[in-house]
mmCIF file of C-alpha atoms and ligand atoms in Angstrom:
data_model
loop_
_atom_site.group_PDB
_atom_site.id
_atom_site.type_symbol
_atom_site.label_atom_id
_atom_site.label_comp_id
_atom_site.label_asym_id
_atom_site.label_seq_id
_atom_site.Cartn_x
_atom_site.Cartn_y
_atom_site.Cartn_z
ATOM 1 C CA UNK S 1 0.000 0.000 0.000
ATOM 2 C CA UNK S 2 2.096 3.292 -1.076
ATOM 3 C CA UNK S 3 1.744 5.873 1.766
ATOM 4 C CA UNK S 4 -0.489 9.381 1.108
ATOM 5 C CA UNK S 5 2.937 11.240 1.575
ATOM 6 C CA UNK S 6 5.523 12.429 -0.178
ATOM 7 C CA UNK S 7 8.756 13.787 0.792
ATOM 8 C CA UNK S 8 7.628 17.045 -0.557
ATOM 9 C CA UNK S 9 5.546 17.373 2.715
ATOM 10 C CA UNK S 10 8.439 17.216 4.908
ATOM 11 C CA UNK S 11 9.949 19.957 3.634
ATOM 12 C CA UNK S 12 7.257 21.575 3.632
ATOM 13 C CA UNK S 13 6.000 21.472 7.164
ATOM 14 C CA UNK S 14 10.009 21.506 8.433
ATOM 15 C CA UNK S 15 10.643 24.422 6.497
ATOM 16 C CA UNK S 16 10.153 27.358 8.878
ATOM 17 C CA UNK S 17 12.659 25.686 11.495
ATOM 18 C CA UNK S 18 15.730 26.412 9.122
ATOM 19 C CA UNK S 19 15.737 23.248 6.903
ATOM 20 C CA UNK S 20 18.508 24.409 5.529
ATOM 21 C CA UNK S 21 20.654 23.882 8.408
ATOM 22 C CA UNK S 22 21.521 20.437 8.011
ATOM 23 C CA UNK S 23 21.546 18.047 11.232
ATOM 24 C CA UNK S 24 24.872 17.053 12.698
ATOM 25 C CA UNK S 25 25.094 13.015 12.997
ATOM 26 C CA UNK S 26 23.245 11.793 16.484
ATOM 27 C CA UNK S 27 25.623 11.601 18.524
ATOM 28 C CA UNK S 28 25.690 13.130 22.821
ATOM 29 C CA UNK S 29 25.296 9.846 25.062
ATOM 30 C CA UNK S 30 22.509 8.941 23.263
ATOM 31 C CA UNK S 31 20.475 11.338 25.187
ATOM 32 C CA UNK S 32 19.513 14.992 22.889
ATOM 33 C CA UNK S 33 19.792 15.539 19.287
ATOM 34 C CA UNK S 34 22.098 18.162 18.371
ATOM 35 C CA UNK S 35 21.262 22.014 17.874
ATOM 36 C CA UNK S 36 20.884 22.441 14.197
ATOM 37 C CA UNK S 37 20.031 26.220 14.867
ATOM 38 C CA UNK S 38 20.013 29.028 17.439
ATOM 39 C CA UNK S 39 17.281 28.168 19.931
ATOM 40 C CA UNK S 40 14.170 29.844 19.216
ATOM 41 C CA UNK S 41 14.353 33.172 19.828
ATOM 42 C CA UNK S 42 10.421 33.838 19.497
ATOM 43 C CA UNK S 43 9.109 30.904 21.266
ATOM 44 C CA UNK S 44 6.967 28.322 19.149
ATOM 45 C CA UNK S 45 3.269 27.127 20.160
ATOM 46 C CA UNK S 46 2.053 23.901 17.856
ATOM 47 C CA UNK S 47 -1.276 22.428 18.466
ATOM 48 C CA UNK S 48 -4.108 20.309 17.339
ATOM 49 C CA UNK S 49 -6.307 22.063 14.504
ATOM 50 C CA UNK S 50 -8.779 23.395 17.036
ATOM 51 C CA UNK S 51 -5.909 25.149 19.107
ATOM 52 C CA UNK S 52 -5.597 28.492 16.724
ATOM 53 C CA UNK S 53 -6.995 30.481 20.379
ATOM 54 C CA UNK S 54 -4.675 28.368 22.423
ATOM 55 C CA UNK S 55 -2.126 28.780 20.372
ATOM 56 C CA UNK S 56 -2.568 32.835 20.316
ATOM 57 C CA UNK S 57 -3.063 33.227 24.184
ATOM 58 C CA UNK S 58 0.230 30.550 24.860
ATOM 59 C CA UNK S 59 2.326 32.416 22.591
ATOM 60 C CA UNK S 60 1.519 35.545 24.128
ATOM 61 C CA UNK S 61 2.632 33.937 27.631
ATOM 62 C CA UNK S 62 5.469 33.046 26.635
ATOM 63 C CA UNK S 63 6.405 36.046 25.254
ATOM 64 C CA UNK S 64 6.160 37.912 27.852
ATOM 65 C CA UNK S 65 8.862 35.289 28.974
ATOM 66 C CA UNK S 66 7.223 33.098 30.732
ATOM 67 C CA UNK S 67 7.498 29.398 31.372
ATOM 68 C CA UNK S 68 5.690 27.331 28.299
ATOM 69 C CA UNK S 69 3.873 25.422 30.728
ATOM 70 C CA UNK S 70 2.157 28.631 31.773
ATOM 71 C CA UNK S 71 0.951 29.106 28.076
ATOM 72 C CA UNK S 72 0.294 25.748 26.975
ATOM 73 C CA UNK S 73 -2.071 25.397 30.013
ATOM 74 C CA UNK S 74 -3.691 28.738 29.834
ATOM 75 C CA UNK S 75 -4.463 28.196 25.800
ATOM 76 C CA UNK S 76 -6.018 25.246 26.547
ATOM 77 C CA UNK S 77 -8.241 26.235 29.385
ATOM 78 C CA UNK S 78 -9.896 28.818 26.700
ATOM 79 C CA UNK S 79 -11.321 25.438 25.464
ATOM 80 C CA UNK S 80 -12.293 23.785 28.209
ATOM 81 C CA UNK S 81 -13.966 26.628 29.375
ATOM 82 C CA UNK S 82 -16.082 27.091 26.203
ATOM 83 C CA UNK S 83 -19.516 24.917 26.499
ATOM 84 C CA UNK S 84 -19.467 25.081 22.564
ATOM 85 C CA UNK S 85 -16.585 22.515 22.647
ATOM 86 C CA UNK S 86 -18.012 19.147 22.940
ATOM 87 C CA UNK S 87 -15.004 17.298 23.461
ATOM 88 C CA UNK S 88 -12.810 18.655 25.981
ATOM 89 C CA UNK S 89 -13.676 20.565 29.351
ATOM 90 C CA UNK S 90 -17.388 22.230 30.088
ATOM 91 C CA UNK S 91 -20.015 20.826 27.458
ATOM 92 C CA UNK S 92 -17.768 17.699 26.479
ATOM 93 C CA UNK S 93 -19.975 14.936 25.761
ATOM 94 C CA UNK S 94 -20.557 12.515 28.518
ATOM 95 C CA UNK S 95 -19.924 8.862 28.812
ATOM 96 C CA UNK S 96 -22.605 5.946 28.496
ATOM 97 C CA UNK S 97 -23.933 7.025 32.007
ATOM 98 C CA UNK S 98 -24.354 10.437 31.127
ATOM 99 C CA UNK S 99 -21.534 11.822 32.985
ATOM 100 C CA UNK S 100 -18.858 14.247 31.785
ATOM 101 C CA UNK S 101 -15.254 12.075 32.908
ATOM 102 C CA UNK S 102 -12.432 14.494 31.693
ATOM 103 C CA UNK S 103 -8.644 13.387 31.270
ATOM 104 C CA UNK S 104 -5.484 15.791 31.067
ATOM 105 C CA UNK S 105 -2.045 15.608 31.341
ATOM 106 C CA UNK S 106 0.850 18.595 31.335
ATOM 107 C CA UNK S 107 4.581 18.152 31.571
ATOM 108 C CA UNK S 108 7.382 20.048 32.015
ATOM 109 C CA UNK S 109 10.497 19.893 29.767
ATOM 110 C CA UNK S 110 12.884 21.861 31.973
ATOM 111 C CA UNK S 111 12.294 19.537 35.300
ATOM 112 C CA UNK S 112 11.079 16.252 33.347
ATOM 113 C CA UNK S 113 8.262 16.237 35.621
ATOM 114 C CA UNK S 114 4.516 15.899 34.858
ATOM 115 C CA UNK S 115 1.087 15.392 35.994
ATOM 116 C CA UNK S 116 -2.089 13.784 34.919
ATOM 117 C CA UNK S 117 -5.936 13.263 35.863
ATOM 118 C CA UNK S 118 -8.137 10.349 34.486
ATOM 119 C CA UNK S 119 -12.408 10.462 34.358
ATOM 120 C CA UNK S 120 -12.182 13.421 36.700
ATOM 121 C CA UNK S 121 -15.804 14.391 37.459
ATOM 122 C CA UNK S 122 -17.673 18.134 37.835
ATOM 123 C CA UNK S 123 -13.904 19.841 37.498
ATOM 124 C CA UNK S 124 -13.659 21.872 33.805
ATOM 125 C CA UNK S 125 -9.814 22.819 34.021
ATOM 126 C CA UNK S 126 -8.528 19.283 34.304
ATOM 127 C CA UNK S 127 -4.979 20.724 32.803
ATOM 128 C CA UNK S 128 -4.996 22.643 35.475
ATOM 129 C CA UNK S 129 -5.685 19.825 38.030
ATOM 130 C CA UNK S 130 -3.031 17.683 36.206
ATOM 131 C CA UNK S 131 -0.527 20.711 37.051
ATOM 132 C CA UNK S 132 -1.163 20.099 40.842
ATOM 133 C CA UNK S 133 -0.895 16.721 40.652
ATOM 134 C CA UNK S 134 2.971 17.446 39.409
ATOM 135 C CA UNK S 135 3.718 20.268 41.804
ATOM 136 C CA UNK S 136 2.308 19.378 44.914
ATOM 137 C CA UNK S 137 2.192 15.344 45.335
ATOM 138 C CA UNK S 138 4.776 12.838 44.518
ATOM 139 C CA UNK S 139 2.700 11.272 41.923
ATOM 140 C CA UNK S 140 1.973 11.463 38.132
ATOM 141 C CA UNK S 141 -1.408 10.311 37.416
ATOM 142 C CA UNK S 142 -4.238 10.445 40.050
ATOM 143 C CA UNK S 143 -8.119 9.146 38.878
ATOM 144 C CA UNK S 144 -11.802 9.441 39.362
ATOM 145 C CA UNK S 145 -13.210 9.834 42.973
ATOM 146 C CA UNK S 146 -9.369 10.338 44.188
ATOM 147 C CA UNK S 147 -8.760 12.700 41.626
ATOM 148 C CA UNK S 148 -11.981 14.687 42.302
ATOM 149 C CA UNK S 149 -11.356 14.590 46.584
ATOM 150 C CA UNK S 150 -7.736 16.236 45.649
ATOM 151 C CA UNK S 151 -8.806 18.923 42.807
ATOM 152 C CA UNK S 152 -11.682 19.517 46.362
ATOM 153 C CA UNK S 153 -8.676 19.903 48.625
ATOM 154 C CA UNK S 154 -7.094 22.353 46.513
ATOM 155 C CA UNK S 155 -9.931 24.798 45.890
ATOM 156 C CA UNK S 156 -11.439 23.506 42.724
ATOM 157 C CA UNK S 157 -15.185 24.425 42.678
ATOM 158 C CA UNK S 158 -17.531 21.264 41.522
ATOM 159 C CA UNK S 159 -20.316 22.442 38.927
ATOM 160 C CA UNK S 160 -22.421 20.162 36.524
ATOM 161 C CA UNK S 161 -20.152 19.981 32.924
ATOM 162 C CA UNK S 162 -23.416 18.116 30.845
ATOM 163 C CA UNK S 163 -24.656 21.228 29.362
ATOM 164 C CA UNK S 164 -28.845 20.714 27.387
ATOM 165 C CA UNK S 165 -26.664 20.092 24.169
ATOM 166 C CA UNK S 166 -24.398 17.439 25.858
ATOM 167 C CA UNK S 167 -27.517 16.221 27.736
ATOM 168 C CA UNK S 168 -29.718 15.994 24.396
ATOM 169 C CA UNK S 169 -27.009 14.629 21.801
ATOM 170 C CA UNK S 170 -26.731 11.649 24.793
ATOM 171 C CA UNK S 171 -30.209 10.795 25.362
ATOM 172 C CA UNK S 172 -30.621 10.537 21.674
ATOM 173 C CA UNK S 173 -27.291 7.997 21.057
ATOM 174 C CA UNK S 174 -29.074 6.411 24.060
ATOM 175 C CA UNK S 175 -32.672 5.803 22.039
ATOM 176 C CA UNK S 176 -30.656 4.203 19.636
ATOM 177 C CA UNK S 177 -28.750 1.868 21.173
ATOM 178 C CA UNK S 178 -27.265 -1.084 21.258
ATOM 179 C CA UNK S 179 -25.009 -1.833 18.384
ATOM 180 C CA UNK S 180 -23.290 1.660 19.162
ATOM 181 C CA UNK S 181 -22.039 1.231 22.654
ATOM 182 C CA UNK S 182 -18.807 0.504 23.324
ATOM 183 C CA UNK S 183 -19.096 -3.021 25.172
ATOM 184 C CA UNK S 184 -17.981 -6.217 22.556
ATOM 185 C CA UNK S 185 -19.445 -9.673 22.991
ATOM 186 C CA UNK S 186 -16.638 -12.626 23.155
ATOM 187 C CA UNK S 187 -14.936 -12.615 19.291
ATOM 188 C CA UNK S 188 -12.254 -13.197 17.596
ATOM 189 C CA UNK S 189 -9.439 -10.626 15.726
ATOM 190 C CA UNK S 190 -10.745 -12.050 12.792
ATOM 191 C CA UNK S 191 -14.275 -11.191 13.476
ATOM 192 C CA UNK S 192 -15.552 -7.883 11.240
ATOM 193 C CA UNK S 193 -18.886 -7.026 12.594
ATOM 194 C CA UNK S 194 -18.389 -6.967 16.347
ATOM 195 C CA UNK S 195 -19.577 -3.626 18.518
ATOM 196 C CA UNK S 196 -19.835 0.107 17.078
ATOM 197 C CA UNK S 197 -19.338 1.761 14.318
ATOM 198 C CA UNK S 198 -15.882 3.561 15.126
ATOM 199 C CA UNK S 199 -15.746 6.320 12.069
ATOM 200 C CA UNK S 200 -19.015 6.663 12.287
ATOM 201 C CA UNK S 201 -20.871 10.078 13.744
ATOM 202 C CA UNK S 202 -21.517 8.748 16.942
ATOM 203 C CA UNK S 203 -18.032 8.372 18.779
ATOM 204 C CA UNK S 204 -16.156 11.365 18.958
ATOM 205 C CA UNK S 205 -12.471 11.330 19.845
ATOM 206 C CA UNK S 206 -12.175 15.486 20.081
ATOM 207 C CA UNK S 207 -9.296 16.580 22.347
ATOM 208 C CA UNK S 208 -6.899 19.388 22.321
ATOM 209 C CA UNK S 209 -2.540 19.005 22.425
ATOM 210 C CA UNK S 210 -0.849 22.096 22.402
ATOM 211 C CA UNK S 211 3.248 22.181 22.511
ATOM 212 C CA UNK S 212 5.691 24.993 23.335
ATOM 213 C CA UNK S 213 9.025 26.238 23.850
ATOM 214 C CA UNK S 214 9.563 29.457 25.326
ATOM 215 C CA UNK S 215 12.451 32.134 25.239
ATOM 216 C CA UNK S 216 14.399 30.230 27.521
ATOM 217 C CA UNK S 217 14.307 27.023 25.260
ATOM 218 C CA UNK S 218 11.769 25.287 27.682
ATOM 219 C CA UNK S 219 9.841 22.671 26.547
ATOM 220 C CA UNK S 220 6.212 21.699 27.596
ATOM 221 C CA UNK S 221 3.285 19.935 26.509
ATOM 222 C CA UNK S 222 -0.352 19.370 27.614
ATOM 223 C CA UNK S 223 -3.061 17.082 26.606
ATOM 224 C CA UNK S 224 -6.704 17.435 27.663
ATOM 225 C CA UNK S 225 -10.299 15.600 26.426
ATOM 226 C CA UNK S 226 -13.562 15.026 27.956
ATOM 227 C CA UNK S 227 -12.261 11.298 25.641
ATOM 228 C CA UNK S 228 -14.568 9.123 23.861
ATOM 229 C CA UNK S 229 -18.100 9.743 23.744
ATOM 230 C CA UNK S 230 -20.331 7.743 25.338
ATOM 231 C CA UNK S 231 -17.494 5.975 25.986
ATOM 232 C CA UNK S 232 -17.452 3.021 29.225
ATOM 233 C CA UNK S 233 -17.635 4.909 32.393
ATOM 234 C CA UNK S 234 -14.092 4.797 33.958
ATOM 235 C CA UNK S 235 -12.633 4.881 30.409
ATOM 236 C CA UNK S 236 -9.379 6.318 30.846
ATOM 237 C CA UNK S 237 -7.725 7.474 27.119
ATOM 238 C CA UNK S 238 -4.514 8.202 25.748
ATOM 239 C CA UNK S 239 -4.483 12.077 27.177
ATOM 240 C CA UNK S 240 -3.685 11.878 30.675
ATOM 241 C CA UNK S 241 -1.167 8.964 30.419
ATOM 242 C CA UNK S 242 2.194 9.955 29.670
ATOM 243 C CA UNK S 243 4.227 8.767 26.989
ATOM 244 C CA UNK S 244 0.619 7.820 24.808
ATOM 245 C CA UNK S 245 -1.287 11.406 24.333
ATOM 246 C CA UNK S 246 1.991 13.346 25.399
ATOM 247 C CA UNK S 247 5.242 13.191 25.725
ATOM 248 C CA UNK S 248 8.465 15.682 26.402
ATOM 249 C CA UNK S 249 11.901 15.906 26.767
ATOM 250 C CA UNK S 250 13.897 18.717 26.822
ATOM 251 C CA UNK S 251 16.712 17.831 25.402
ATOM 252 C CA UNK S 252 15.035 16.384 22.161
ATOM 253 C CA UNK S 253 11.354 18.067 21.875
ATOM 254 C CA UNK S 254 7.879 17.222 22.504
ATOM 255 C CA UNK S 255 4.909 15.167 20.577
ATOM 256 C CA UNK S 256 1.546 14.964 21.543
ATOM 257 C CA UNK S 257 -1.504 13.284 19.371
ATOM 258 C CA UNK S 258 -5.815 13.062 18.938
ATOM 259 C CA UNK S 259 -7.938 11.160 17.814
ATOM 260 C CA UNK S 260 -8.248 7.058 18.794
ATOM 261 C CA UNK S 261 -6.905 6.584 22.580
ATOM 262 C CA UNK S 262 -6.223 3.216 22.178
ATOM 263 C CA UNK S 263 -4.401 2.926 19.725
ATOM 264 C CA UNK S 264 -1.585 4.890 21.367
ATOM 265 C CA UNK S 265 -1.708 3.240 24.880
ATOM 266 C CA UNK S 266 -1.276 0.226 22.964
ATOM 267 C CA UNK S 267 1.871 1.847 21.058
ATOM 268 C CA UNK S 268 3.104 4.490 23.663
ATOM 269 C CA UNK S 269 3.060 6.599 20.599
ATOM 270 C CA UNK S 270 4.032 10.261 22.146
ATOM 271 C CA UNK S 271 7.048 8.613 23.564
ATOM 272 C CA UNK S 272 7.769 6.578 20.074
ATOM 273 C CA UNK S 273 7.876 10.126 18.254
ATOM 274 C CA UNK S 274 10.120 11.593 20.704
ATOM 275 C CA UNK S 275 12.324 8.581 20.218
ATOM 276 C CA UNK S 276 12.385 8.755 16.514
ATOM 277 C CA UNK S 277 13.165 12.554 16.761
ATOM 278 C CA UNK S 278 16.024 11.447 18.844
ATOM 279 C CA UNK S 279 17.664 9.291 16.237
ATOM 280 C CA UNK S 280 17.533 12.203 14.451
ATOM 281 C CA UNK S 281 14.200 11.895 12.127
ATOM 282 C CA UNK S 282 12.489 15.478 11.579
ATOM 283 C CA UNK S 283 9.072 15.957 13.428
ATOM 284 C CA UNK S 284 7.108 14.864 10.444
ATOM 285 C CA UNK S 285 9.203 11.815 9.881
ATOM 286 C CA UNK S 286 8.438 10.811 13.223
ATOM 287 C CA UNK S 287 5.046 11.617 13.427
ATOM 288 C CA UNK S 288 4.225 9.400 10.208
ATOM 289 C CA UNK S 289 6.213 6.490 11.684
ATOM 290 C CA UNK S 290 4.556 6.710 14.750
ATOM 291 C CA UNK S 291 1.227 6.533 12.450
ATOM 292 C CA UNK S 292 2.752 3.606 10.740
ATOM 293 C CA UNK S 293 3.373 1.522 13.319
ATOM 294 C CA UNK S 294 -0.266 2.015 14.906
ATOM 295 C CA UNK S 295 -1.210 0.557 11.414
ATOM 296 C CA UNK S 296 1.095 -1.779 11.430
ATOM 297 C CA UNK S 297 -0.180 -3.068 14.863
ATOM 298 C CA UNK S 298 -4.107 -3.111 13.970
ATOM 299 C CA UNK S 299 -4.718 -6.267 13.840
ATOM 300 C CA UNK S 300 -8.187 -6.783 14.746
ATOM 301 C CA UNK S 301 -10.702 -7.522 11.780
ATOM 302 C CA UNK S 302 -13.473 -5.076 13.517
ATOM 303 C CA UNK S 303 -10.806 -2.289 13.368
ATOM 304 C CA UNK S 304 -9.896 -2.628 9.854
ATOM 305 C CA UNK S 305 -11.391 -1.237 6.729
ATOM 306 C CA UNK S 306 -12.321 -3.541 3.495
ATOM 307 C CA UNK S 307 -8.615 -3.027 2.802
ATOM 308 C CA UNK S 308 -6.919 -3.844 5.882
ATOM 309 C CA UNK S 309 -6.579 -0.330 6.955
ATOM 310 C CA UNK S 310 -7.932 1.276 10.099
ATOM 311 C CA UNK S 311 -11.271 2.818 10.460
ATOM 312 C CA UNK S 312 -10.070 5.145 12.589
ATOM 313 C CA UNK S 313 -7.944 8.105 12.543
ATOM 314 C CA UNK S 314 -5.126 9.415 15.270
ATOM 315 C CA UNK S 315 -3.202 12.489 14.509
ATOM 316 C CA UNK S 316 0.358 13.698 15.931
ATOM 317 C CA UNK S 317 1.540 16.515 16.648
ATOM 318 C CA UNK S 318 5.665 17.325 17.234
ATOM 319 C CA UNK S 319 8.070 20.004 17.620
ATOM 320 C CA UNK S 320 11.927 19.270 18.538
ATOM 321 C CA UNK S 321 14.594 21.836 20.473
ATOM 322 C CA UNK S 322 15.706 23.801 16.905
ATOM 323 C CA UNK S 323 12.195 24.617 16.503
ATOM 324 C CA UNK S 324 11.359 22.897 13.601
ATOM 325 C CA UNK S 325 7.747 20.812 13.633
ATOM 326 C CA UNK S 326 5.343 18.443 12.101
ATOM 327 C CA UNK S 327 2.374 16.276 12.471
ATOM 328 C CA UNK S 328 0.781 13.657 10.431
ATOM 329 C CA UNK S 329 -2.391 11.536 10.515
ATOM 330 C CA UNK S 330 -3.464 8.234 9.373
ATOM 331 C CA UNK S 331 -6.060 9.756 7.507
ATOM 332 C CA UNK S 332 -6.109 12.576 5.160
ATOM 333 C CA UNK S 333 -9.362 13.734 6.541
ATOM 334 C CA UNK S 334 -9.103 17.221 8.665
ATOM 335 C CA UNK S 335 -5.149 16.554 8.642
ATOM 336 C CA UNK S 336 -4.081 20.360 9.470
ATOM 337 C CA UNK S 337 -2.296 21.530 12.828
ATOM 338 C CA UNK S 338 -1.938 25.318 14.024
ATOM 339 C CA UNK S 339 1.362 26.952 14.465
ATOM 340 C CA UNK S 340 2.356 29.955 15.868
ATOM 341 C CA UNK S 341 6.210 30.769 15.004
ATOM 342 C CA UNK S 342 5.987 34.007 16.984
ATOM 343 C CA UNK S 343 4.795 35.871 14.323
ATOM 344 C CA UNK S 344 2.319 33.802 12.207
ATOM 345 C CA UNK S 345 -0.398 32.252 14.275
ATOM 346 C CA UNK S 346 -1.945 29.369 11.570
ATOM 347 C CA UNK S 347 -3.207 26.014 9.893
ATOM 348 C CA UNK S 348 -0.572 24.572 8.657
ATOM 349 C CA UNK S 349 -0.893 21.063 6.460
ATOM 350 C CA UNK S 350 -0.447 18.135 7.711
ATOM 351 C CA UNK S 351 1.195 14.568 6.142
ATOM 352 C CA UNK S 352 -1.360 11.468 6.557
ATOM 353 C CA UNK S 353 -0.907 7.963 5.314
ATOM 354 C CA UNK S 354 -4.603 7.220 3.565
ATOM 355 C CA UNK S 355 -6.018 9.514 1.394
ATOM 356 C CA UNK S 356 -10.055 9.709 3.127
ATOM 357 C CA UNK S 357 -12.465 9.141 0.204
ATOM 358 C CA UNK S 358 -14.374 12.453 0.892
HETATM 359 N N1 LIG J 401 -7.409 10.764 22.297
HETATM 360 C C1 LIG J 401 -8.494 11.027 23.145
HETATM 361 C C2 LIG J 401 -9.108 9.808 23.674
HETATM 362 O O1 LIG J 401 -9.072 8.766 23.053
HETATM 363 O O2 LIG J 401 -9.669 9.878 24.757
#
């Protein structure tokens, strides 16, 4: 099957991080890649193709030179604060129960630290929540009832997320159940027809990634959904675990994705793109192999198309310490991601595997 990308692309979507500049052999203990360029000077903000707000408010953060972790965060809590959005924060849609379970994560180049919440209930910043979990316990990833008791402790105000939309859209995937709910019958990988329909209108994967390196060369990241909808309550995704819907380290660059959680816990994909931008692939290199090897690893018949392919989509986003970025999808379908060089704040392009049939 030839691939829906060209080499073309990645010079296209490296091309504003000095392409030119050719990359020094890997070499430094295995650990960074080496500095093709002078650090970014302007601070860079990439995120998911609903992020163009994020984007603008994080690169304004961070430069008034602060910490990327303060803009990443703050773009993305324009989202979840916006009932409008019905897949992340306030007015995401709910899970089978009719309950709003959010998941974030955030880390923190600089320190290598990071913090995460899974099916947090009634709270509509869980980025922010995932922060506290990173500065003020010595864990990474708190969930549910614990996660809601600490967000409590710290001054989070509880309020109902379902908003009448939310509420409505539910009741009627409800009426229509049950070959579009999420729980499978014993089968086989080789069985086609088992469970929902997973491209189809009625599970969402929305979620917002936004990535950024400040003036200082800092590197952060943050993830956050409201996940799957209708999903199984206690459905944890790819956001808030680290290393699937986020990754970063400073000394190599960040990746983050959307779209089908599963697929990347099953392929720690965020961590895989870092990796691969550590041997010394470019962003968009690395975000198509990571895309490659999801496909690669889809082996179950109800997950594949007539061709073999999957009927689902997950989307990566990447940056790396020079500055230069990427993302790629499986599927051409929506395949754009905002970037804000510190001048330009827009949808770039993005490299995909399939071409959709549209
Ligand atoms: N990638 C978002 C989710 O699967 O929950």
């Amino acid at each position: 099957m030839k691939p829906f990308f060209t080499r073309r692309d990645f010079l296209k979507t490296t091309a504003a991080a000095g392409a030119g500049s050719a990359l020094l052999p890997f070499v430094s203990r295995g650990k960074s890649i080496p500095i093709s360029s002078p650090r970014y000077t302007k601070g860079l903000v990439v995120a998911s193709a609903n992020g163009l707000r994020a984007a603008q408010k994080a690169m304004k953060i961070i430069q008034s030179g602060s910490d990327a972790l303060d803009g990443v965060i703050a773009g993305v809590n324009i989202l979840e604060d916006d009932p409008n959005d019905m897949t992340i924060g306030l007015g995401g849609l709910p899970n089978a129960d009719g309950v709003v379970e959010l998941d974030a994560s955030v880390m923190h180049g600089p320190t290598h630290r990071a913090g995460a919440v899974g099916a947090l209930q009634n709270i509509k910043n869980p980025s922010i929540v995932a922060r506290y979990v990173m500065e003020r316990t010595d864990h990474v990833l708190l969930v549910g009832e614990g996660a809601l008791k600490f967000a409590k402790m710290h001054g989070f105000k509880e309020e109902n997320l379902l908003t009448e939309k939310a509420r409505k859209m539910w009741v009627k995937w409800k009426e229509s159940l049950s070959d579009q709910d999420d729980y499978l019958p014993p089968h086989s990988i080789e069985e086609k027809d088992v469970g929902g329909d997973w491209r189809g209108v009625m599970h969402t994967y929305g979620t917002i990634n936004c990535l950024g390196i400040d003036l200082h060369g800092g590197i952060s990241g943050v993830t956050t959904t409201s996940g799957m909808a209708y999903k199984v309550p206690g459905r944890v995704g790819d956001s808030p675990i680290i290393g699937a819907g986020l990754f970063v380290d400073n000394e190599v660059g960040a990746a983050g994705s959307t779209g089908r959680g599963e697929a990347n816990l099953l392929n720690c994909s965020s961590a895989m793109v870092v990796e691969y931008m550590r041997q010394g692939k470019s962003p968009t290199e690395a975000c198509v192999m990571a895309c490659q090897r999801i496909v690669d690893h889809n082996k179950e018949r109800r997950l594949q198309d007539n061709r073999g392919r999957p009927n689902f989509d997950v989307k990566f986003y990447a940056l790396n310490k020079n500055g230069a970025y990427g993302s790629a999808s499986i599927w051409s379908a929506g395949a754009k991601f905002v970037v804000h060089d510190g001048i330009k704040n827009e949808l770039h392009d993005a490299s995909s595997l399939y071409k959709s049939e549209e």
